[in-house]
Every structure is written in C-alpha cells, then in structure tokens.
C-alpha cells in the first residue's frame, strides 16, 4: 500500500524518520546513552586485527561508510569489498576473523557466497539484514536486523539508512570493547544519534527545493557527485541512484580524486553535486568545488547554513540541511541524495519503483 504517495519509493523515503527511530532504539540504550547490541560479543571486537565487511550495491556503500566509523571510533581496520569481487579473490580468511555481511533482502547471491566462503574458513559471521527469515540471516552466526519494514521500491532507501544506524551502533560498541572510546565520548555520540529522527524530518523539508533541480538535471547526459570522508560513499550512492532511476549517466568520486582525471569532463553542461556538511574537511571540498566552478561546471552544493555562507559563490544551487554532528551526517545526507534521484526520475517519467533491467532481489550472480 502506497498510502498517499505516488510511488513506494516516495513512501519509503518519507518513512525514514520513523524507521530510523525504531532501528536506533533497538541498538542504543538511551537510559545510559550507550550502544547495546545484543549478540555483539560473538563478533570478538576486542581481539580483532581487522574486520571484513562485504555487500553489494547500496548495501556495500553502507559498509563503506562504516569503515570510516570503525577505524575512527574503534581503531579497528576494515577490509571492505563488493561481494562479487571478494568471493573470487582468494582472500585469506581464518578462524581468527570476523566477517560482516550487509543485505536488505538477505538473498543476494554474491553476498551469500561470500558469507559461505568466510564460514568455511571458520570466521565468525554477522549479518545486517532487513528480511529476518532470509537465507543470509539463517546462515549467519549473529543477525542484526534493520527495523525498516518491507522495502518494495527496487532502489534501496530506508534500508540503507537503517543499515547505517546498525553499523553506527556496532562501531561504538567496538570502540568501547576495544577500550578506545571513552564512556564520555560514547555518551556524547549516542546523544547526537538520538537526534537522527528529528534531523531526518528537517532534511525532508528540503524536498520543495530539490524538486526544482529535476528539470535542469533531466536535460543532462552526465552528472558527477563529489564528497570526502563519509560523504564519499554518499557521492557514490547519489550517482548509483541517479543512474538506476533516471538512466542519466552519473559517477561518484572522492573530491580529492577530481584532479586525477575526472576534472577533464567538466564543462558548462556538467551538473556536479557536491556533498559537504560543514565539518573539519569542509575547506578541502570547497577548494575542489572552486576548481569545478572555474571550468564552468554547474554546481549543486548540499550543505548546512554555515557551509553555505562559507562556500563563496561557486554553487549555482544550494540545498540546505540542518546543522548536525559528524556521526549523523551520512545518515541524514542520504535523504537529499535519494530525493534528487527520485524527483528527476519522476520528472522524466521513468518507472521509479521498477527501473528497467533491475530486480529487487538479485539471487543470481
Ligand atoms: C540500489 C540497490 C541495489 C542493492 C543491491 C544489494 O538502489 O538497491 O544496489 O543495494 O542489489 O541488495 P541487498 O541489499 O538486498 O543485498
């Protein structure tokens, strides 16, 4: 049931404040402001020298965000790869390892094969899934469900942000267990995460501005998305969503990689989305943005009020997000990225909930 929405995807985007609230309250104890992940003790965070994370598509991009978190908050190195590469790479895995698999459907063939490869090698297996009765959930040692509810639109939206919520909890739990995250810092981060549902609601208020971007974007043949740190996986996610929904060719890049090749593509026909909350590396991203502007690229900057006021006049359009802390930013900035792809596709008249050539559950490799 789409309720009052035209598409399942719109409904699922708008459900995010609520389902993020459900998922967060399952994994965080708000009475103590601690991550409280049942079953995490089996992941052996304390003694790990690295964590293996594997998934496909948008779920892989959630994993990529988590690499920044596990490394920053838990000093735990993360080896992350897409499952179709991981499974055939003959990566050494042993009984000392822990491997985490992320999948909305819990049925993705390459992710499942990667899980079996690690299980065979004796690793501890954790799975973040949205379908609790799925094959991946059944075969994992520990299941960490996302409480997103059924996701019908082929493009993953609410499952992605709920995966991020679970991964944030696991990263903070790992930080505590490894003795690198102080109780005080953990309380502060959890308090920030409690703001996610209300921040998500505020982020959705940018929708009326985002709708206006659809017309100019619909005329482009290509688009670029740029970001640094946890905004880099979001740049990849923005490009993936735009491709699959509107069939406009799009690429995501780490902003610092621009000058190593893709800057050659920039001209006045190239829309460039820059994802840049006002954080410690904001200045670096702004300087990349100015390089794009100097070559005539048409910039849409997604940032907060401070970022907007410190970005000069390089951007043609600015999408304003509320102010927020670093740890919540990748969860919240996913929403404008989803809305840009959604509204462009609606404007162009493509089949938003069922894009051509795609299936919700990829059970063949
Ligand atoms: C993109 C998208 C896909 C899935 C991928 C993995 O919007 O939805 O990239 O994320 O096919 O699917 P799951 O999470 O079911 O393993």
Tab-separated table of N, CA, C and O in Angstrom, residues 122-238:
chain	number	residue	atom	x	y	z
A	122	UNK	N	36.077	-20.626	8.837
A	122	UNK	CA	35.982	-20.627	10.296
A	122	UNK	C	35.761	-19.258	10.925
A	122	UNK	O	35.793	-19.124	12.154
A	123	UNK	N	35.533	-18.226	10.116
A	123	UNK	CA	35.320	-16.879	10.661
A	123	UNK	C	33.971	-16.789	11.380
A	123	UNK	O	33.046	-17.547	11.078
A	124	UNK	N	33.880	-15.860	12.334
A	124	UNK	CA	32.587	-15.543	12.950
A	124	UNK	C	31.804	-14.685	11.954
A	124	UNK	O	32.354	-13.769	11.342
A	125	UNK	N	30.511	-14.991	11.792
A	125	UNK	CA	29.715	-14.350	10.739
A	125	UNK	C	28.582	-13.530	11.335
A	125	UNK	O	27.699	-14.068	12.012
A	126	UNK	N	28.584	-12.238	11.056
A	126	UNK	CA	27.472	-11.373	11.433
A	126	UNK	C	26.749	-10.897	10.183
A	126	UNK	O	27.374	-10.722	9.134
A	127	UNK	N	25.435	-10.726	10.280
A	127	UNK	CA	24.675	-10.257	9.114
A	127	UNK	C	23.722	-9.140	9.521
A	127	UNK	O	23.010	-9.257	10.523
A	128	UNK	N	23.739	-8.081	8.728
A	128	UNK	CA	22.764	-6.998	8.889
A	128	UNK	C	21.763	-7.161	7.752
A	128	UNK	O	22.112	-6.975	6.583
A	129	UNK	N	20.557	-7.559	8.078
A	129	UNK	CA	19.556	-7.833	7.043
A	129	UNK	C	18.236	-7.155	7.408
A	129	UNK	O	17.966	-6.874	8.578
A	130	UNK	N	17.426	-6.932	6.387
A	130	UNK	CA	16.104	-6.356	6.641
A	130	UNK	C	15.015	-7.424	6.629
A	130	UNK	O	13.910	-7.173	7.090
A	131	UNK	N	15.336	-8.587	6.050
A	131	UNK	CA	14.360	-9.682	5.996
A	131	UNK	C	14.867	-10.783	6.934
A	131	UNK	O	15.772	-11.537	6.590
A	132	UNK	N	14.282	-10.871	8.124
A	132	UNK	CA	14.851	-11.748	9.156
A	132	UNK	C	14.789	-13.233	8.809
A	132	UNK	O	15.590	-14.017	9.311
A	133	UNK	N	13.849	-13.619	7.924
A	133	UNK	CA	13.747	-15.062	7.598
A	133	UNK	C	14.523	-15.405	6.325
A	133	UNK	O	14.338	-16.469	5.750
A	134	UNK	N	15.418	-14.515	5.903
A	134	UNK	CA	16.156	-14.726	4.653
A	134	UNK	C	17.280	-15.750	4.818
A	134	UNK	O	17.663	-16.116	5.933
A	135	UNK	N	17.835	-16.174	3.691
A	135	UNK	CA	18.915	-17.174	3.702
A	135	UNK	C	20.150	-16.651	4.429
A	135	UNK	O	20.769	-17.363	5.227
A	136	UNK	N	20.522	-15.403	4.147
A	136	UNK	CA	21.715	-14.845	4.806
A	136	UNK	C	21.510	-14.788	6.322
A	136	UNK	O	22.404	-15.123	7.099
A	137	UNK	N	20.314	-14.426	6.747
A	137	UNK	CA	20.024	-14.389	8.184
A	137	UNK	C	20.140	-15.789	8.787
A	137	UNK	O	20.691	-15.968	9.871
A	138	UNK	N	19.629	-16.778	8.060
A	138	UNK	CA	19.671	-18.159	8.575
A	138	UNK	C	21.085	-18.697	8.692
A	138	UNK	O	21.408	-19.425	9.615
A	139	UNK	N	21.928	-18.326	7.753
A	139	UNK	CA	23.273	-18.916	7.727
A	139	UNK	C	24.299	-18.148	8.575
A	139	UNK	O	25.391	-18.640	8.815
A	140	UNK	N	23.946	-16.943	9.029
A	140	UNK	CA	24.875	-16.162	9.849
A	140	UNK	C	24.879	-16.687	11.280
A	140	UNK	O	23.910	-17.294	11.732
A	141	UNK	N	25.971	-16.451	12.002
A	141	UNK	CA	26.003	-16.800	13.422
A	141	UNK	C	25.193	-15.799	14.241
A	141	UNK	O	24.550	-16.154	15.217
A	142	UNK	N	25.294	-14.521	13.856
A	142	UNK	CA	24.578	-13.458	14.568
A	142	UNK	C	23.871	-12.567	13.557
A	142	UNK	O	24.476	-12.155	12.574
A	143	UNK	N	22.597	-12.267	13.843
A	143	UNK	CA	21.826	-11.410	12.936
A	143	UNK	C	21.511	-10.096	13.637
A	143	UNK	O	21.092	-10.080	14.794
A	144	UNK	N	21.753	-9.015	12.917
A	144	UNK	CA	21.436	-7.675	13.427
A	144	UNK	C	20.408	-7.068	12.484
A	144	UNK	O	20.753	-6.492	11.454
A	145	UNK	N	19.128	-7.224	12.802
A	145	UNK	CA	18.114	-6.780	11.846
A	145	UNK	C	17.987	-5.260	11.780
A	145	UNK	O	18.134	-4.565	12.775
A	146	UNK	N	17.742	-4.765	10.570
A	146	UNK	CA	17.304	-3.378	10.414
A	146	UNK	C	15.793	-3.401	10.604
A	146	UNK	O	15.121	-4.335	10.155
A	147	UNK	N	15.273	-2.375	11.262
A	147	UNK	CA	13.831	-2.352	11.533
A	147	UNK	C	13.193	-1.359	10.555
A	147	UNK	O	12.513	-0.417	10.946
A	148	UNK	N	13.456	-1.593	9.257
A	148	UNK	CA	12.988	-0.650	8.236
A	148	UNK	C	11.586	-0.992	7.751
A	148	UNK	O	10.948	-0.177	7.089
A	149	UNK	N	11.103	-2.201	8.045
A	149	UNK	CA	9.836	-2.646	7.458
A	149	UNK	C	10.076	-3.035	6.015
A	149	UNK	O	11.161	-2.799	5.471
A	150	UNK	N	9.053	-3.627	5.363
A	150	UNK	CA	9.245	-4.103	3.992
A	150	UNK	C	9.641	-2.957	3.058
A	150	UNK	O	9.044	-1.881	3.101
A	151	UNK	N	10.639	-3.205	2.226
A	151	UNK	CA	11.061	-2.209	1.233
A	151	UNK	C	10.649	-2.749	-0.138
A	151	UNK	O	11.142	-3.777	-0.577
A	152	UNK	N	9.738	-2.034	-0.788
A	152	UNK	CA	9.144	-2.517	-2.039
A	152	UNK	C	9.831	-1.889	-3.256
A	152	UNK	O	10.092	-2.557	-4.246
A	153	UNK	N	10.085	-0.595	-3.205
A	153	UNK	CA	10.784	0.068	-4.314
A	153	UNK	C	12.106	-0.643	-4.556
A	153	UNK	O	12.786	-1.038	-3.603
A	154	UNK	N	12.442	-0.823	-5.833
A	154	UNK	CA	13.675	-1.564	-6.136
A	154	UNK	C	14.898	-0.829	-5.590
A	154	UNK	O	15.838	-1.447	-5.092
A	155	UNK	N	14.899	0.481	-5.685
A	155	UNK	CA	16.043	1.249	-5.182
A	155	UNK	C	15.990	1.291	-3.657
A	155	UNK	O	14.993	1.692	-3.055
A	156	UNK	N	17.065	0.890	-3.046
A	156	UNK	CA	17.100	0.833	-1.592
A	156	UNK	C	17.216	2.241	-0.993
A	156	UNK	O	18.082	3.017	-1.387
A	157	UNK	N	16.346	2.568	-0.062
A	157	UNK	CA	16.374	3.899	0.572
A	157	UNK	C	16.396	3.751	2.094
A	157	UNK	O	17.420	3.917	2.734
A	158	UNK	N	15.232	3.377	2.651
A	158	UNK	CA	15.166	3.295	4.118
A	158	UNK	C	16.015	2.144	4.651
A	158	UNK	O	16.527	2.227	5.771
A	159	UNK	N	16.199	1.096	3.851
A	159	UNK	CA	17.062	0.006	4.325
A	159	UNK	C	18.496	0.509	4.468
A	159	UNK	O	19.197	0.158	5.424
A	160	UNK	N	18.918	1.345	3.527
A	160	UNK	CA	20.288	1.891	3.563
A	160	UNK	C	20.525	2.700	4.835
A	160	UNK	O	21.504	2.477	5.562
A	161	UNK	N	19.642	3.631	5.138
A	161	UNK	CA	19.884	4.473	6.315
A	161	UNK	C	19.754	3.654	7.609
A	161	UNK	O	20.475	3.915	8.574
A	162	UNK	N	18.882	2.653	7.591
A	162	UNK	CA	18.791	1.794	8.789
A	162	UNK	C	20.036	0.910	8.919
A	162	UNK	O	20.475	0.626	10.043
A	163	UNK	N	20.602	0.488	7.796
A	163	UNK	CA	21.891	-0.234	7.864
A	163	UNK	C	22.941	0.659	8.519
A	163	UNK	O	23.730	0.206	9.364
A	164	UNK	N	22.950	1.936	8.141
A	164	UNK	CA	23.908	2.868	8.743
A	164	UNK	C	23.688	2.977	10.251
A	164	UNK	O	24.649	3.035	11.027
A	165	UNK	N	22.433	2.996	10.672
A	165	UNK	CA	22.135	3.110	12.105
A	165	UNK	C	22.701	1.901	12.863
A	165	UNK	O	23.312	2.057	13.935
A	166	UNK	N	22.518	0.701	12.302
A	166	UNK	CA	23.035	-0.506	12.960
A	166	UNK	C	24.563	-0.478	12.977
A	166	UNK	O	25.206	-0.793	13.992
A	167	UNK	N	25.150	-0.072	11.867
A	167	UNK	CA	26.615	-0.036	11.769
A	167	UNK	C	27.213	0.986	12.738
A	167	UNK	O	28.274	0.752	13.325
A	168	UNK	N	26.515	2.108	12.936
A	168	UNK	CA	26.998	3.107	13.901
A	168	UNK	C	27.031	2.483	15.298
A	168	UNK	O	27.997	2.657	16.057
A	169	UNK	N	25.982	1.724	15.621
A	169	UNK	CA	25.940	1.081	16.942
A	169	UNK	C	27.074	0.072	17.085
A	169	UNK	O	27.751	0.017	18.122
A	170	UNK	N	27.303	-0.714	16.047
A	170	UNK	CA	28.381	-1.707	16.109
A	170	UNK	C	29.738	-1.016	16.250
A	170	UNK	O	30.606	-1.486	16.997
A	171	UNK	N	29.926	0.091	15.564
A	171	UNK	CA	31.220	0.793	15.635
A	171	UNK	C	31.455	1.348	17.045
A	171	UNK	O	32.562	1.258	17.582
A	172	UNK	N	30.416	1.895	17.658
A	172	UNK	CA	30.586	2.443	19.008
A	172	UNK	C	30.774	1.319	20.024
A	172	UNK	O	31.586	1.431	20.952
A	173	UNK	N	30.023	0.239	19.832
A	173	UNK	CA	30.194	-0.921	20.706
A	173	UNK	C	31.632	-1.440	20.604
A	173	UNK	O	32.277	-1.752	21.613
A	174	UNK	N	32.149	-1.531	19.374
A	174	UNK	CA	33.527	-1.992	19.156
A	174	UNK	C	34.514	-1.041	19.830
A	174	UNK	O	35.478	-1.473	20.469
A	175	UNK	N	34.255	0.249	19.724
A	175	UNK	CA	35.143	1.237	20.341
A	175	UNK	C	35.207	1.073	21.845
A	175	UNK	O	36.274	1.153	22.461
A	176	UNK	N	34.045	0.818	22.450
A	176	UNK	CA	34.011	0.613	23.903
A	176	UNK	C	34.739	-0.673	24.273
A	176	UNK	O	35.585	-0.698	25.164
A	177	UNK	N	34.422	-1.770	23.557
A	177	UNK	CA	35.029	-3.063	23.887
A	177	UNK	C	36.540	-3.062	23.672
A	177	UNK	O	37.264	-3.779	24.343
A	178	UNK	N	37.005	-2.261	22.735
A	178	UNK	CA	38.440	-2.215	22.448
A	178	UNK	C	39.165	-1.194	23.323
A	178	UNK	O	40.364	-1.000	23.193
A	179	UNK	N	38.378	-0.522	24.183
A	179	UNK	CA	38.972	0.413	25.122
A	179	UNK	C	39.481	1.699	24.493
A	179	UNK	O	40.318	2.387	25.077
A	180	UNK	N	38.983	2.033	23.306
A	180	UNK	CA	39.461	3.264	22.674
A	180	UNK	C	38.426	4.384	22.703
A	180	UNK	O	38.752	5.536	22.445
A	181	UNK	N	37.187	4.051	23.027
A	181	UNK	CA	36.138	5.067	23.076
A	181	UNK	C	35.774	5.278	24.548
A	181	UNK	O	35.295	4.357	25.216
A	182	UNK	N	36.021	6.452	25.055
A	182	UNK	CA	35.727	6.710	26.468
A	182	UNK	C	34.220	6.712	26.693
A	182	UNK	O	33.435	6.955	25.767
A	183	UNK	N	33.827	6.452	27.935
A	183	UNK	CA	32.401	6.446	28.265
A	183	UNK	C	31.785	7.806	27.949
A	183	UNK	O	30.659	7.901	27.464
A	184	UNK	N	32.556	8.850	28.208
A	184	UNK	CA	32.051	10.201	27.977
A	184	UNK	C	31.827	10.472	26.491
A	184	UNK	O	30.797	11.010	26.081
A	185	UNK	N	32.800	10.062	25.675
A	185	UNK	CA	32.681	10.262	24.228
A	185	UNK	C	31.525	9.433	23.672
A	185	UNK	O	30.767	9.894	22.816
A	186	UNK	N	31.381	8.212	24.189
A	186	UNK	CA	30.281	7.370	23.720
A	186	UNK	C	28.928	8.023	24.036
A	186	UNK	O	28.045	8.077	23.181
A	187	UNK	N	28.800	8.535	25.254
A	187	UNK	CA	27.536	9.190	25.639
A	187	UNK	C	27.236	10.369	24.725
A	187	UNK	O	26.103	10.593	24.311
A	188	UNK	N	28.287	11.105	24.409
A	188	UNK	CA	28.119	12.280	23.544
A	188	UNK	C	27.657	11.857	22.128
A	188	UNK	O	26.716	12.436	21.570
A	189	UNK	N	28.278	10.805	21.595
A	189	UNK	CA	27.918	10.340	20.246
A	189	UNK	C	26.498	9.774	20.218
A	189	UNK	O	25.737	10.014	19.280
A	190	UNK	N	26.144	9.027	21.260
A	190	UNK	CA	24.800	8.442	21.296
A	190	UNK	C	23.757	9.560	21.423
A	190	UNK	O	22.704	9.517	20.772
A	191	UNK	N	24.074	10.560	22.228
A	191	UNK	CA	23.148	11.690	22.346
A	191	UNK	C	22.940	12.351	20.978
A	191	UNK	O	21.823	12.742	20.629
A	192	UNK	N	24.002	12.444	20.204
A	192	UNK	CA	23.868	13.019	18.861
A	192	UNK	C	22.996	12.139	17.970
A	192	UNK	O	22.172	12.632	17.198
A	193	UNK	N	23.172	10.826	18.102
A	193	UNK	CA	22.387	9.908	17.270
A	193	UNK	C	20.899	9.931	17.626
A	193	UNK	O	20.053	9.646	16.775
A	194	UNK	N	20.575	10.301	18.877
A	194	UNK	CA	19.152	10.386	19.228
A	194	UNK	C	18.449	11.485	18.425
A	194	UNK	O	17.232	11.483	18.310
A	195	UNK	N	19.221	12.400	17.873
A	195	UNK	CA	18.636	13.490	17.081
A	195	UNK	C	18.260	13.054	15.663
A	195	UNK	O	17.645	13.819	14.916
A	196	UNK	N	18.685	11.837	15.260
A	196	UNK	CA	18.513	11.426	13.860
A	196	UNK	C	17.066	11.525	13.356
A	196	UNK	O	16.835	12.104	12.296
A	197	UNK	N	16.077	10.999	14.092
A	197	UNK	CA	14.717	11.083	13.541
A	197	UNK	C	14.262	12.535	13.303
A	197	UNK	O	13.689	12.829	12.236
A	198	UNK	N	14.556	13.433	14.236
A	198	UNK	CA	14.102	14.815	14.026
A	198	UNK	C	14.917	15.508	12.933
A	198	UNK	O	14.378	16.304	12.156
A	199	UNK	N	16.206	15.181	12.843
A	199	UNK	CA	17.018	15.746	11.752
A	199	UNK	C	16.551	15.228	10.391
A	199	UNK	O	16.536	15.969	9.399
A	200	UNK	N	16.154	13.951	10.354
A	200	UNK	CA	15.671	13.380	9.084
A	200	UNK	C	14.415	14.110	8.628
A	200	UNK	O	14.244	14.410	7.439
A	201	UNK	N	13.565	14.420	9.588
A	201	UNK	CA	12.345	15.159	9.265
A	201	UNK	C	12.686	16.540	8.701
A	201	UNK	O	12.102	16.995	7.711
A	202	UNK	N	13.648	17.201	9.323
A	202	UNK	CA	14.071	18.523	8.826
A	202	UNK	C	14.712	18.407	7.442
A	202	UNK	O	14.528	19.273	6.592
A	203	UNK	N	15.473	17.345	7.222
A	203	UNK	CA	16.121	17.165	5.909
A	203	UNK	C	15.062	17.010	4.820
A	203	UNK	O	15.221	17.531	3.711
A	204	UNK	N	13.970	16.325	5.138
A	204	UNK	CA	12.913	16.118	4.145
A	204	UNK	C	12.232	17.436	3.758
A	204	UNK	O	11.635	17.537	2.689
A	205	UNK	N	12.361	18.425	4.630
A	205	UNK	CA	11.768	19.731	4.319
A	205	UNK	C	12.462	20.412	3.141
A	205	UNK	O	11.934	21.367	2.571
A	206	UNK	N	13.644	19.911	2.757
A	206	UNK	CA	14.338	20.483	1.584
A	206	UNK	C	13.731	19.985	0.270
A	206	UNK	O	14.154	20.390	-0.810
A	207	UNK	N	12.723	19.116	0.370
A	207	UNK	CA	12.192	18.486	-0.846
A	207	UNK	C	11.688	19.507	-1.867
A	207	UNK	O	11.916	19.342	-3.066
A	208	UNK	N	11.035	20.574	-1.394
A	208	UNK	CA	10.486	21.532	-2.363
A	208	UNK	C	11.600	22.221	-3.163
A	208	UNK	O	11.413	22.577	-4.326
A	209	UNK	N	12.767	22.397	-2.550
A	209	UNK	CA	13.906	22.952	-3.298
A	209	UNK	C	14.495	21.912	-4.256
A	209	UNK	O	14.940	22.254	-5.355
A	210	UNK	N	14.481	20.675	-3.819
A	210	UNK	CA	15.075	19.603	-4.635
A	210	UNK	C	14.245	19.346	-5.891
A	210	UNK	O	14.793	19.089	-6.965
A	211	UNK	N	12.921	19.458	-5.774
A	211	UNK	CA	12.041	19.247	-6.927
A	211	UNK	C	12.459	20.162	-8.081
A	211	UNK	O	12.436	19.762	-9.247
A	212	UNK	N	12.895	21.376	-7.748
A	212	UNK	CA	13.268	22.347	-8.789
A	212	UNK	C	14.541	21.959	-9.542
A	212	UNK	O	14.819	22.506	-10.609
A	213	UNK	N	15.313	21.043	-8.979
A	213	UNK	CA	16.551	20.625	-9.644
A	213	UNK	C	16.274	19.620	-10.767
A	213	UNK	O	17.127	19.372	-11.625
A	214	UNK	N	15.072	19.023	-10.753
A	214	UNK	CA	14.781	17.921	-11.677
A	214	UNK	C	14.785	18.384	-13.139
A	214	UNK	O	15.336	17.701	-14.002
A	215	UNK	N	14.210	19.528	-13.408
A	215	UNK	CA	14.131	19.995	-14.806
A	215	UNK	C	15.517	20.194	-15.418
A	215	UNK	O	15.817	19.584	-16.450
A	216	UNK	N	16.389	21.018	-14.813
A	216	UNK	CA	17.720	21.149	-15.418
A	216	UNK	C	18.489	19.821	-15.469
A	216	UNK	O	19.175	19.541	-16.449
A	217	UNK	N	18.347	19.005	-14.455
A	217	UNK	CA	19.092	17.745	-14.437
A	217	UNK	C	18.600	16.788	-15.524
A	217	UNK	O	19.383	16.042	-16.120
A	218	UNK	N	17.312	16.848	-15.806
A	218	UNK	CA	16.739	15.932	-16.813
A	218	UNK	C	17.338	16.176	-18.198
A	218	UNK	O	17.281	15.315	-19.066
A	219	UNK	N	17.915	17.360	-18.406
A	219	UNK	CA	18.496	17.681	-19.719
A	219	UNK	C	19.951	17.261	-19.830
A	219	UNK	O	20.540	17.364	-20.909
A	220	UNK	N	20.531	16.826	-18.742
A	220	UNK	CA	21.956	16.461	-18.762
A	220	UNK	C	22.131	15.010	-19.213
A	220	UNK	O	21.262	14.165	-18.976
A	221	UNK	N	23.242	14.746	-19.876
A	221	UNK	CA	23.564	13.363	-20.239
A	221	UNK	C	24.418	12.700	-19.166
A	221	UNK	O	24.513	11.480	-19.101
A	222	UNK	N	25.082	13.524	-18.375
A	222	UNK	CA	26.021	13.024	-17.368
A	222	UNK	C	25.926	13.884	-16.119
A	222	UNK	O	25.561	15.057	-16.211
A	223	UNK	N	26.306	13.320	-15.013
A	223	UNK	CA	26.402	14.109	-13.776
A	223	UNK	C	27.528	13.541	-12.924
A	223	UNK	O	27.852	12.355	-13.011
A	224	UNK	N	28.093	14.408	-12.102
A	224	UNK	CA	29.142	13.985	-11.177
A	224	UNK	C	28.679	14.246	-9.753
A	224	UNK	O	27.993	15.245	-9.489
A	225	UNK	N	29.097	13.388	-8.841
A	225	UNK	CA	28.844	13.588	-7.408
A	225	UNK	C	30.198	13.536	-6.707
A	225	UNK	O	30.978	12.605	-6.944
A	226	UNK	N	30.439	14.515	-5.846
A	226	UNK	CA	31.715	14.575	-5.138
A	226	UNK	C	31.502	14.649	-3.631
A	226	UNK	O	30.564	15.296	-3.162
A	227	UNK	N	32.391	14.007	-2.885
A	227	UNK	CA	32.357	14.116	-1.427
A	227	UNK	C	33.652	13.586	-0.843
A	227	UNK	O	34.390	12.861	-1.522
A	228	UNK	N	33.928	13.972	0.381
A	228	UNK	CA	35.101	13.460	1.105
A	228	UNK	C	34.648	12.720	2.348
A	228	UNK	O	33.558	12.972	2.864
A	229	UNK	N	35.528	11.869	2.870
A	229	UNK	CA	35.252	11.119	4.105
A	229	UNK	C	33.911	10.397	3.975
A	229	UNK	O	33.647	9.801	2.938
A	230	UNK	N	33.047	10.452	4.979
A	230	UNK	CA	31.793	9.693	4.877
A	230	UNK	C	30.864	10.258	3.809
A	230	UNK	O	29.876	9.608	3.458
A	231	UNK	N	31.163	11.441	3.286
A	231	UNK	CA	30.364	11.949	2.156
A	231	UNK	C	30.806	11.323	0.833
A	231	UNK	O	30.106	11.464	-0.169
A	232	UNK	N	31.970	10.665	0.825
A	232	UNK	CA	32.412	9.992	-0.403
A	232	UNK	C	31.506	8.799	-0.744
A	232	UNK	O	30.983	8.724	-1.873
A	233	UNK	N	31.237	7.876	0.206
A	233	UNK	CA	30.267	6.830	-0.128
A	233	UNK	C	28.900	7.397	-0.536
A	233	UNK	O	28.209	6.818	-1.379
A	234	UNK	N	28.526	8.541	0.037
A	234	UNK	CA	27.242	9.145	-0.353
A	234	UNK	C	27.284	9.677	-1.771
A	234	UNK	O	26.269	9.666	-2.480
A	235	UNK	N	28.457	10.156	-2.209
A	235	UNK	CA	28.604	10.586	-3.602
A	235	UNK	C	28.407	9.373	-4.521
A	235	UNK	O	27.721	9.452	-5.550
A	236	UNK	N	28.979	8.237	-4.135
A	236	UNK	CA	28.790	7.010	-4.923
A	236	UNK	C	27.315	6.604	-4.927
A	236	UNK	O	26.770	6.178	-5.945
A	237	UNK	N	26.676	6.754	-3.772
A	237	UNK	CA	25.256	6.392	-3.654
A	237	UNK	C	24.385	7.327	-4.506
A	237	UNK	O	23.440	6.878	-5.164
A	238	UNK	N	24.708	8.611	-4.501
A	238	UNK	CA	23.945	9.571	-5.319
A	238	UNK	C	24.028	9.209	-6.789
A	238	UNK	O	23.017	9.225	-7.516
